[in-house]
CSV table of C-alpha atoms and ligand atoms in Angstrom, one decimal:
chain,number,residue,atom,x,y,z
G,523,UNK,CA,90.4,145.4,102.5
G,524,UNK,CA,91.5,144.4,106.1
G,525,UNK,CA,93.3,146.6,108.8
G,526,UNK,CA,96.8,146.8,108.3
G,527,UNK,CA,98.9,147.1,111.3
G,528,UNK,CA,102.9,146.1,112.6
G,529,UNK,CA,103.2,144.0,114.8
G,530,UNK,CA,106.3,141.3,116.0
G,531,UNK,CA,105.9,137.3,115.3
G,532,UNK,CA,106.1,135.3,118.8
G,533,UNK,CA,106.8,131.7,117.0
G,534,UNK,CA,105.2,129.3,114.7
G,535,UNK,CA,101.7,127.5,115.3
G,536,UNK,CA,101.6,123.4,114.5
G,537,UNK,CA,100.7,124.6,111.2
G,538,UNK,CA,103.7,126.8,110.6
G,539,UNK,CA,102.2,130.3,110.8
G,540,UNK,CA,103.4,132.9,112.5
G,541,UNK,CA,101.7,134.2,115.7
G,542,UNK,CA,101.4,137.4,117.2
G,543,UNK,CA,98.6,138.5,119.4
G,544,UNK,CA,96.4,141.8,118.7
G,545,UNK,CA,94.2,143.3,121.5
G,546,UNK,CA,94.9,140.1,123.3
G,547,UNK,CA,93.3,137.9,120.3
G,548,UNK,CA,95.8,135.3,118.5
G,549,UNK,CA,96.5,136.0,115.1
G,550,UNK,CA,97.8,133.4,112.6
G,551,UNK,CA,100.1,135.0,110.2
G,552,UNK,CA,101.2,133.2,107.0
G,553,UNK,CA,104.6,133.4,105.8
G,554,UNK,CA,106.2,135.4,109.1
G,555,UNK,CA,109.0,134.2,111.4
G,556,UNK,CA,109.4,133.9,114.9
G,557,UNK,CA,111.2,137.8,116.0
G,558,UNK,CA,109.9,139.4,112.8
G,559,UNK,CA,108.5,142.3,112.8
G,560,UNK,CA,106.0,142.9,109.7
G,561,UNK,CA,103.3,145.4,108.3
G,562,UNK,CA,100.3,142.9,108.0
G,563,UNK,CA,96.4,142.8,106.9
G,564,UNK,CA,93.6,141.3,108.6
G,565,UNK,CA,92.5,138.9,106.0
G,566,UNK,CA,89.7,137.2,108.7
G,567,UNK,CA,88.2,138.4,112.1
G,568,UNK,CA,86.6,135.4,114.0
G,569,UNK,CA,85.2,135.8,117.6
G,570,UNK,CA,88.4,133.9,118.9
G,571,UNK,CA,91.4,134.6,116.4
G,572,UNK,CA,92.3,136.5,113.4
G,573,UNK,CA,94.0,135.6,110.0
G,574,UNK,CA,96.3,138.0,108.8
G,575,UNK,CA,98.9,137.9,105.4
G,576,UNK,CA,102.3,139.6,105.1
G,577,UNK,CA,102.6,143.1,103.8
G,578,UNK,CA,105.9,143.8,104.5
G,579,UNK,CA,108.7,142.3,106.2
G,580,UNK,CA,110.5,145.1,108.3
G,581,UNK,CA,112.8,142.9,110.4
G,582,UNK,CA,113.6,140.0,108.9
G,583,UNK,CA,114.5,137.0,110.8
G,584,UNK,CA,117.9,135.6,110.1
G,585,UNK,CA,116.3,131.8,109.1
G,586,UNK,CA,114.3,133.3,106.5
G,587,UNK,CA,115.4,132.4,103.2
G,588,UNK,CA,114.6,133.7,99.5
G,589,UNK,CA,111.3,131.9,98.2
G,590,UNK,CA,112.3,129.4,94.9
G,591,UNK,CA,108.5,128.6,94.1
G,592,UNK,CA,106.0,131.3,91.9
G,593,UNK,CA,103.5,129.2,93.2
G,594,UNK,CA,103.9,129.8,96.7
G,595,UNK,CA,102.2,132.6,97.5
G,596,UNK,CA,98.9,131.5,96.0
G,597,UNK,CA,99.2,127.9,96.7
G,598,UNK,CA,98.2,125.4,99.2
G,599,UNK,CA,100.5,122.5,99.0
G,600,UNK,CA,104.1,124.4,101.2
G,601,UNK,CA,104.0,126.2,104.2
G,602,UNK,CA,107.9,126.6,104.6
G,603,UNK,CA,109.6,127.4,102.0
G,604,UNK,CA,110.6,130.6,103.2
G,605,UNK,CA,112.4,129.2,106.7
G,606,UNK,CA,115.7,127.4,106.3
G,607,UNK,CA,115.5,123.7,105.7
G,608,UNK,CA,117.8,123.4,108.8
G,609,UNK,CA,115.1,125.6,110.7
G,610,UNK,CA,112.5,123.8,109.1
G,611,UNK,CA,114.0,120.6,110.9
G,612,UNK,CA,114.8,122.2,114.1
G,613,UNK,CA,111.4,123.6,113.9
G,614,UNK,CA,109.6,120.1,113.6
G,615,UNK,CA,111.9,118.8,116.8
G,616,UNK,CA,110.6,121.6,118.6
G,617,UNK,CA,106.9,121.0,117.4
G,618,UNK,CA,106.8,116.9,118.3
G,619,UNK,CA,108.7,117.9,121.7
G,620,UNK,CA,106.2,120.4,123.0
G,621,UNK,CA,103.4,118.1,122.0
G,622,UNK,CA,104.9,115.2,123.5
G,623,UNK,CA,105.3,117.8,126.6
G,624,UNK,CA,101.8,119.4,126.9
G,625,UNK,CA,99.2,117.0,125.3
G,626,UNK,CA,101.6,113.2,126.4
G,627,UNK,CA,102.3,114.8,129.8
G,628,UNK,CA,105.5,112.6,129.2
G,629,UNK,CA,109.0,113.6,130.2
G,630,UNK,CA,110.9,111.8,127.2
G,631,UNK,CA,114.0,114.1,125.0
G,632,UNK,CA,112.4,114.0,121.4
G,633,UNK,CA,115.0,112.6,119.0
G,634,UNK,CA,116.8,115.2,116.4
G,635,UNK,CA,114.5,115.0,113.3
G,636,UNK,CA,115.4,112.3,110.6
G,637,UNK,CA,115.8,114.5,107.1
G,638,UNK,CA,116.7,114.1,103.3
G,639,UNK,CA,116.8,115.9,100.1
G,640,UNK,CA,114.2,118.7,100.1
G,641,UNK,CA,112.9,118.9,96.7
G,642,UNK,CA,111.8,116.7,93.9
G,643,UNK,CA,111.2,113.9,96.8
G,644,UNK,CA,107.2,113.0,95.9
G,645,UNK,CA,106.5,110.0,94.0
G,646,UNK,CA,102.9,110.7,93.7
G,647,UNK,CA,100.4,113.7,93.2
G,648,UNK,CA,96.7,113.9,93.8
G,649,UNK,CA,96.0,116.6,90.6
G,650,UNK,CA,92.7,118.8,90.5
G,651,UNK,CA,90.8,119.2,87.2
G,652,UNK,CA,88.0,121.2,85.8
G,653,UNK,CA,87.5,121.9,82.3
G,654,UNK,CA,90.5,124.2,81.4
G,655,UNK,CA,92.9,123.5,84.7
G,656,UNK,CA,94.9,120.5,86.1
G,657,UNK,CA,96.7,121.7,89.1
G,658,UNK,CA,96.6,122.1,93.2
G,659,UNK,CA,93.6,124.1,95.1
G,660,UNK,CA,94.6,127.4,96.3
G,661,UNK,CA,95.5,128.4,99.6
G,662,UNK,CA,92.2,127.9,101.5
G,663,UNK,CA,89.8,127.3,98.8
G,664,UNK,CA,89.2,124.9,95.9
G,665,UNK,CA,90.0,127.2,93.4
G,666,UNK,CA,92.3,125.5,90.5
G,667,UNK,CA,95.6,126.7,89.7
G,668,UNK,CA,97.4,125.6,86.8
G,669,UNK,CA,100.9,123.7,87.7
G,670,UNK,CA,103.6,123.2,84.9
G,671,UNK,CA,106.3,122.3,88.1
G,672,UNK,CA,106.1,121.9,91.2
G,673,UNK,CA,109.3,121.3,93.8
G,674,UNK,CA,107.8,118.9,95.3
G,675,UNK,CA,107.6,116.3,92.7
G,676,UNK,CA,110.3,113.9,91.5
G,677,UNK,CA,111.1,115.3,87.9
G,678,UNK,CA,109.9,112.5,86.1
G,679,UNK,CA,106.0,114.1,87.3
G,680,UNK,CA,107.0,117.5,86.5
G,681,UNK,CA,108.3,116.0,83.1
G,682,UNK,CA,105.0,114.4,82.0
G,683,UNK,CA,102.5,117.2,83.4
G,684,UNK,CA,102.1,118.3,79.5
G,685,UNK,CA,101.1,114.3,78.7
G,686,UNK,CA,97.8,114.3,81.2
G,687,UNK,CA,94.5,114.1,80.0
G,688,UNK,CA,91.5,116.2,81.4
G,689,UNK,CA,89.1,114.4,83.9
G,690,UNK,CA,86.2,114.5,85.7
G,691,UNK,CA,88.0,113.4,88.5
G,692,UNK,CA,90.9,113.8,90.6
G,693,UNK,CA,94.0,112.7,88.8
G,694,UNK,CA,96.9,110.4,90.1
G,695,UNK,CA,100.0,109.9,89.2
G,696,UNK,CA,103.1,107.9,90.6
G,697,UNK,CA,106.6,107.3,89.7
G,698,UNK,CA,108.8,104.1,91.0
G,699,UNK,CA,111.3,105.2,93.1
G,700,UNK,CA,114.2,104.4,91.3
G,701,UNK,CA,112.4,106.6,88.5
G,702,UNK,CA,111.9,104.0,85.7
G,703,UNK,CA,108.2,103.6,86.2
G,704,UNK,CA,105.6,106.1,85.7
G,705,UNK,CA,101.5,105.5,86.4
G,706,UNK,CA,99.1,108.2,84.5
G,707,UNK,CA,96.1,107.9,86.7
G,708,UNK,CA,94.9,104.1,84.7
G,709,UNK,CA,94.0,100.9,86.6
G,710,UNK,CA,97.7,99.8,86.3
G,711,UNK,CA,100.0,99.1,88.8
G,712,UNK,CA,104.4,100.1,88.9
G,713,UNK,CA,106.7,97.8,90.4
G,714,UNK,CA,109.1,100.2,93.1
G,715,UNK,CA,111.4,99.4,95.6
G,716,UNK,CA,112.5,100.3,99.4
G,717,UNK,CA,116.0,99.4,100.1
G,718,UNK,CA,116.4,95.3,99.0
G,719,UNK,CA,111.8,94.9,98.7
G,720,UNK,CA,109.4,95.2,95.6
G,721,UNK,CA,106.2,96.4,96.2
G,722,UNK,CA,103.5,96.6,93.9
G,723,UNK,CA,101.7,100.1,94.3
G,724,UNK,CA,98.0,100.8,92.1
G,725,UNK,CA,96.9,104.2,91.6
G,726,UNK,CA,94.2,103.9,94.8
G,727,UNK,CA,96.8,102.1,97.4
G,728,UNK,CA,98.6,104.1,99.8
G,729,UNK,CA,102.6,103.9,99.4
G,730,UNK,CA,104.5,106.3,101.4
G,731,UNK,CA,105.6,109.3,98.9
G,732,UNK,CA,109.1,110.4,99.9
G,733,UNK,CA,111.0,108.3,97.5
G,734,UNK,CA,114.4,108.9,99.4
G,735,UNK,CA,113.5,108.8,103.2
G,736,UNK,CA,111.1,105.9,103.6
G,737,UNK,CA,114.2,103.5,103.6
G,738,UNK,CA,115.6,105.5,106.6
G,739,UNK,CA,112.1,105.4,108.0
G,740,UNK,CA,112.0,101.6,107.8
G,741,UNK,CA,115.0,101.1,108.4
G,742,UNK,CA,114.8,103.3,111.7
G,743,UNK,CA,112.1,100.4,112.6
G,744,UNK,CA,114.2,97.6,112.1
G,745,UNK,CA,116.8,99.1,114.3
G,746,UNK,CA,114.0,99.3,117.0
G,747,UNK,CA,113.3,95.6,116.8
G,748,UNK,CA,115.8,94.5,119.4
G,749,UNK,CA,115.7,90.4,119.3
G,750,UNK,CA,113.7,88.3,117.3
G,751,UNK,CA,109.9,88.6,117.8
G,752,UNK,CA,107.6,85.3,117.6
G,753,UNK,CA,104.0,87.1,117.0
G,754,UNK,CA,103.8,90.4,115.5
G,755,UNK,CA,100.6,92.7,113.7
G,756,UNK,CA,101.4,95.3,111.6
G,757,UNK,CA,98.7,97.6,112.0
G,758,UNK,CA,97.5,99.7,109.3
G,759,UNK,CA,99.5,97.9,107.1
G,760,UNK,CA,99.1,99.4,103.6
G,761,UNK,CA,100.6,98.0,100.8
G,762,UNK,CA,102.2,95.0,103.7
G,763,UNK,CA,105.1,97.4,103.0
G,764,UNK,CA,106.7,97.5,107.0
G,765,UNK,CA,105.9,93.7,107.8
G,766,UNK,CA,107.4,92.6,104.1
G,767,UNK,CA,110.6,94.9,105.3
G,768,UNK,CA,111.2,93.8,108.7
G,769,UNK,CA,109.6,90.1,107.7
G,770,UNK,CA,113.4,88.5,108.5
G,771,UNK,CA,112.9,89.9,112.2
G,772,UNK,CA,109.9,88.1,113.2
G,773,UNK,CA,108.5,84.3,112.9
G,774,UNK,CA,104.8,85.4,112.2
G,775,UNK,CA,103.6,88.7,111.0
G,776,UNK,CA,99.8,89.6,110.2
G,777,UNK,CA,99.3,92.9,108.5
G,778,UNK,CA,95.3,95.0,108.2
G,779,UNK,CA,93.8,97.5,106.4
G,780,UNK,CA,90.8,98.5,105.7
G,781,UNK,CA,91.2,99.2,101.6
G,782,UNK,CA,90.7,96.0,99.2
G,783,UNK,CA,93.0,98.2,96.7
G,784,UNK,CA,95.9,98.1,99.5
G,785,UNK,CA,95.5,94.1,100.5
G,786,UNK,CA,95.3,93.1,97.0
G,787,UNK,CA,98.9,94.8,96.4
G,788,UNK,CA,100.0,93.1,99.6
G,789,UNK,CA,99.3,90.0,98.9
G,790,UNK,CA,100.9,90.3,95.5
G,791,UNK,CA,103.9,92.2,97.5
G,792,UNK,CA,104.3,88.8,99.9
G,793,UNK,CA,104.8,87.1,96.3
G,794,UNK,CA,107.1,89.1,94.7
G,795,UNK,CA,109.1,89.3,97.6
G,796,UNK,CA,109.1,85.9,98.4
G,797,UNK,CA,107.8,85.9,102.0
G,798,UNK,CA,106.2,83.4,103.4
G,799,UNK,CA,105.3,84.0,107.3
G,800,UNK,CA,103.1,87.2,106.6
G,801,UNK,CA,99.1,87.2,106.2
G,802,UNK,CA,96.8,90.3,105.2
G,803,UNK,CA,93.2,90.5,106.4
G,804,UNK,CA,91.0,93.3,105.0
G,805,UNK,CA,88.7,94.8,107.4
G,806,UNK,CA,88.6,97.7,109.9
G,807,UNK,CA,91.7,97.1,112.9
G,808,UNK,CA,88.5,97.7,115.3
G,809,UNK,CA,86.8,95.2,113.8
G,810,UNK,CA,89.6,92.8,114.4
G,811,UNK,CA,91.7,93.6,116.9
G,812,UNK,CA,90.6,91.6,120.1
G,813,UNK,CA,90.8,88.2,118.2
G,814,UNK,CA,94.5,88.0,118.5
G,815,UNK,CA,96.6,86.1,121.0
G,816,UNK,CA,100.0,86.1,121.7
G,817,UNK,CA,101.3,88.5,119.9
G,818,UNK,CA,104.8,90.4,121.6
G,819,UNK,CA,105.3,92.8,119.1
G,820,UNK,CA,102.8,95.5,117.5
G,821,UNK,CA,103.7,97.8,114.5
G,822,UNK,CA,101.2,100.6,114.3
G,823,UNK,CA,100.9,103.7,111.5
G,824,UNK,CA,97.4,104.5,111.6
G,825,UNK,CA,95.8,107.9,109.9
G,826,UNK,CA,96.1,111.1,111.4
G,827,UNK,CA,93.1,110.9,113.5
G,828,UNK,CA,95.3,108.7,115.4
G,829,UNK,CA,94.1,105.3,117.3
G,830,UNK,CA,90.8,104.0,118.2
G,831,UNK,CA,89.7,104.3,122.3
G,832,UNK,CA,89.3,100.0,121.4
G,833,UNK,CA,92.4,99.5,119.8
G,834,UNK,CA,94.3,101.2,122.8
G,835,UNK,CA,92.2,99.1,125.4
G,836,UNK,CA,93.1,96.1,123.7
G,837,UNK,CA,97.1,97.3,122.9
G,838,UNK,CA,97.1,98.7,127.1
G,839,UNK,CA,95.1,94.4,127.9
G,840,UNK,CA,97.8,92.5,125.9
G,841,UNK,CA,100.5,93.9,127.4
G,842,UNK,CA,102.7,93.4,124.2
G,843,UNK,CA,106.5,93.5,124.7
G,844,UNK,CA,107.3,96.1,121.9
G,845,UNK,CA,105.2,98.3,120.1
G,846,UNK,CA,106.6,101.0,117.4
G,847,UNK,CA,104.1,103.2,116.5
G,848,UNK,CA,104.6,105.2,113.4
G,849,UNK,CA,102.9,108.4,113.3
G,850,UNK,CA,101.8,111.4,110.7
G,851,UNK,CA,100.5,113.8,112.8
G,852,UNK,CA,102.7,114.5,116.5
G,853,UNK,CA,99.0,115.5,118.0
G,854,UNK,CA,97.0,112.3,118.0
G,855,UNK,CA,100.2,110.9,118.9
G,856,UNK,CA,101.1,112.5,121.9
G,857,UNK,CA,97.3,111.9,122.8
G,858,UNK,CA,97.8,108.4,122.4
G,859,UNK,CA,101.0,107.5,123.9
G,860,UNK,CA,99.6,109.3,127.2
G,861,UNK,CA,96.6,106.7,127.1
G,862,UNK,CA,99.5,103.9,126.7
G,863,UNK,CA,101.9,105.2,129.2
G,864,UNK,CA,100.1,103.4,132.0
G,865,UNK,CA,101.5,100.1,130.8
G,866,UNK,CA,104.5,101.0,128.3
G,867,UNK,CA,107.6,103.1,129.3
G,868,UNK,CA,108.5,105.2,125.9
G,869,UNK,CA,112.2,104.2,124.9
G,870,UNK,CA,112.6,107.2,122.2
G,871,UNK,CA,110.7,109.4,119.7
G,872,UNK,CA,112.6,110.5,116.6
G,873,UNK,CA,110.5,113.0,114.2
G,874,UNK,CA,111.2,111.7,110.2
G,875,UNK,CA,110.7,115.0,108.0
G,876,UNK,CA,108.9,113.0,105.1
G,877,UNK,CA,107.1,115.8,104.6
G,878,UNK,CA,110.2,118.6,103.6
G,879,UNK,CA,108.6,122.3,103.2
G,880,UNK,CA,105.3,121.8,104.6
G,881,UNK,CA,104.2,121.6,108.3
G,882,UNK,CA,103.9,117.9,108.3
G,883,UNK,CA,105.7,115.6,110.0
G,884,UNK,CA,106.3,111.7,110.7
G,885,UNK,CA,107.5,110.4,114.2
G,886,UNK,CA,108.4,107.4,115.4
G,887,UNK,CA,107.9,106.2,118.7
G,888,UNK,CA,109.2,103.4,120.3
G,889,UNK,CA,107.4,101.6,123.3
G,890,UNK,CA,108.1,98.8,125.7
G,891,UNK,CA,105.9,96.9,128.2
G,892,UNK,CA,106.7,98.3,132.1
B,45,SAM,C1,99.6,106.0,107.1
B,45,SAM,S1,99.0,104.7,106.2
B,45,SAM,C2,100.1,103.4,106.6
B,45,SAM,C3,100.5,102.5,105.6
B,45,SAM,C4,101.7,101.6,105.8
B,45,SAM,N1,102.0,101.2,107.1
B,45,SAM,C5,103.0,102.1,105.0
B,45,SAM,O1,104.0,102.4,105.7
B,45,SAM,O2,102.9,102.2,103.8
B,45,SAM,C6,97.5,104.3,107.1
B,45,SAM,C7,96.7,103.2,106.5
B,45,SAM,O3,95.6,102.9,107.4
B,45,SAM,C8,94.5,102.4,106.6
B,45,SAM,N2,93.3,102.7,107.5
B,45,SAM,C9,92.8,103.8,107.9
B,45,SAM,N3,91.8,103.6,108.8
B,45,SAM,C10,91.8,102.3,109.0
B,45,SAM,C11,91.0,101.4,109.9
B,45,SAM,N4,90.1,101.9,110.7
B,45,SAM,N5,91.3,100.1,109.9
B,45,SAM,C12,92.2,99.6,109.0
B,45,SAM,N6,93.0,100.3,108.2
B,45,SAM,C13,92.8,101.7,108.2
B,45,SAM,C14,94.6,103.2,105.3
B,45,SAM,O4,94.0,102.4,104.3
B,45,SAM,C15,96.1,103.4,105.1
B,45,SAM,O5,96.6,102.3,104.3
């Protein structure tokens, strides 16, 4: 047992926990609010911070709102479900802008964050098994805890946790958007849709999982692509779900990634869809990316480790007119829109909450050649 103490919440860390210092030592705090004041225990003492749980809330901060999950104390998968969903928005603003700020060095008015509904809004979950459990890892270690719902998930999930079979494995499963397809963690493949496209998803591509806000994600692209464009790559390019959506805009688009599972649905995607100026190569973007020419717009949404030192060099050399760069973590972003600013003014940045009730959280930046 740790040393319990009061203390008072400052604000929230990127990660949402609350922090409050003790002895002059920062101390993460799950589940507290900025201006709370709460009876806490030490839970771990390292030489340069502490971890601490709730107690006891003694002040309670107006945003904080009644917990709907019996999961959530235990479980890793939400951070915020006990802030307001407005809060939890105004919070990720506030998050992107002080990034932007302190690690971009860049002067630009982060964007209002882009939201939607805040529960049932997954199309796919990544299950843990062992011999008696299918479920998510604990808070902080890979302890299995059983799930029969989860918030998260689009109902159709939650419906058919009963139907899943044990494995050695982790399990996947996916749902179409519009709900009519379901994929139990078998070599198949759904058919789903953003906005007016089809895409093809298997169960090892990536597909973004917010069934209701990747349109508005898209489609906030699109409205970023100002005239048309002759030569564009789509960086990172998945399933060949952003080139296939904005393929209208553009007279060539050539799309990468690294995963065989991901081309092979693209190039089925370009099919289906019916698009014919779009080509996929399968191979590293570094591996690639100084054998282009001419190319005036770039469409980036790498990983969260952000972009390659060679893939900025080369995106700083050509000098493209546009690039959009779609981001999952507001760090490596900032990071990397500081290495670009030499050569690209930043026209906006607009945080897209695709990740409601966790700390998570999408931007989108939009950048134009000086
Ligand atoms: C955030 S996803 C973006 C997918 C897509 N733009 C979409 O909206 O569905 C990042 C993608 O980068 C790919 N990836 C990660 N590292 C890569 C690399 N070094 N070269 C090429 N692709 C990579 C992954 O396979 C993944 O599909």
């Amino acid at each position: 047992m740790g040393d319990i103490m009061q203390v008072k919440i400052d604000k929230l860390d990127n990660f949402g926990r609350g922090i409050t210092y003790i002895n002059n030592k920062i101390c993460f705090v799950d589940n507290a609010l900025p201006g709370e004041v709460v009876e806490i225990e030490i839970t771990k003492e390292k030489s340069k911070y502490l971890e601490a749980r709730v107690i006891n809330v003694i002040e309670s901060s107006p945003d904080r709102v009644k917990v709907d999950c019996s999961y959530y104390d235990i479980c890793g998968g939400c951070n915020l479900r006990h802030l307001s969903y407005q809060k939890e928005n105004e919070f990720k603003r506030e998050k992107v802008q002080e990034l932007i700020n302190h690690i971009g060095k860049l002067n630009v008015k982060v964007n209002d964050t882009l939201y939607g509904p805040e529960k049932n809004y997954r199309n796919k979950v990544t299950f843990h098994s062992s011999k008696n459990k299918i479920g998510y890892y604990e808070k902080g270690t890979k302890n299995i805890i059983s799930i029969d719902n989860c918030l998260l998930l689009d109902n159709l999930i939650n419906d058919n946790i009963k139907n899943i079979k044990y494995s050695q494995k982790d399990i996947v499963i996916r749902t179409s958007n519009d709900g009519k397809e379901i994929l139990m963690n078998d070599d198949s493949s759904i058919i789903t849709s953003i906005g007016d496209k089809k895409y093809y998803v298997s169960r090892d591509s990536f597909f973004q999982v917010n069934k209701y806000l990747t349109k508005n994600l898209y489609d906030l692209i699109r409205n970023n692509i100002d005239k048309k464009y002759n030569k564009c790559l789509d960086l990172y390019c998945g399933t060949g779900t952003i080139g296939i959506y904005i393929s209208d805009l553009v007279n060539e688009i050539i799309g990468i990634d690294y995963s065989e599972s991901n081309i092979n649905d693209a190039n089925k995607n370009m099919i289906l869809n019916s698009i014919t100026n779009i080509s996929f190569i399968c191979d590293k973007v570094e591996n690639k990316i100084d054998t282009f020419k001419n190319i005036d717009l770039v469409i980036v949404d790498p990983p969260r480790a952000g972009l390659d030192n060679k893939t900025k060099k080369y995106l700083n050399e050509i000098n493209s007119e546009r690039i959009i760069y779609v981001s999952c973590d507001p760090a490596t972003l900032s990071r990397d829109l500081k290495d670009l600013s030499n050569n690209y003014n930043i026209l906006n940045i607009t945080p897209v909450n695709m990740f409601p009730r966790t700390y998570h959280c999408e931007s989108v930046a939009v950048l134009e050649r000086k």
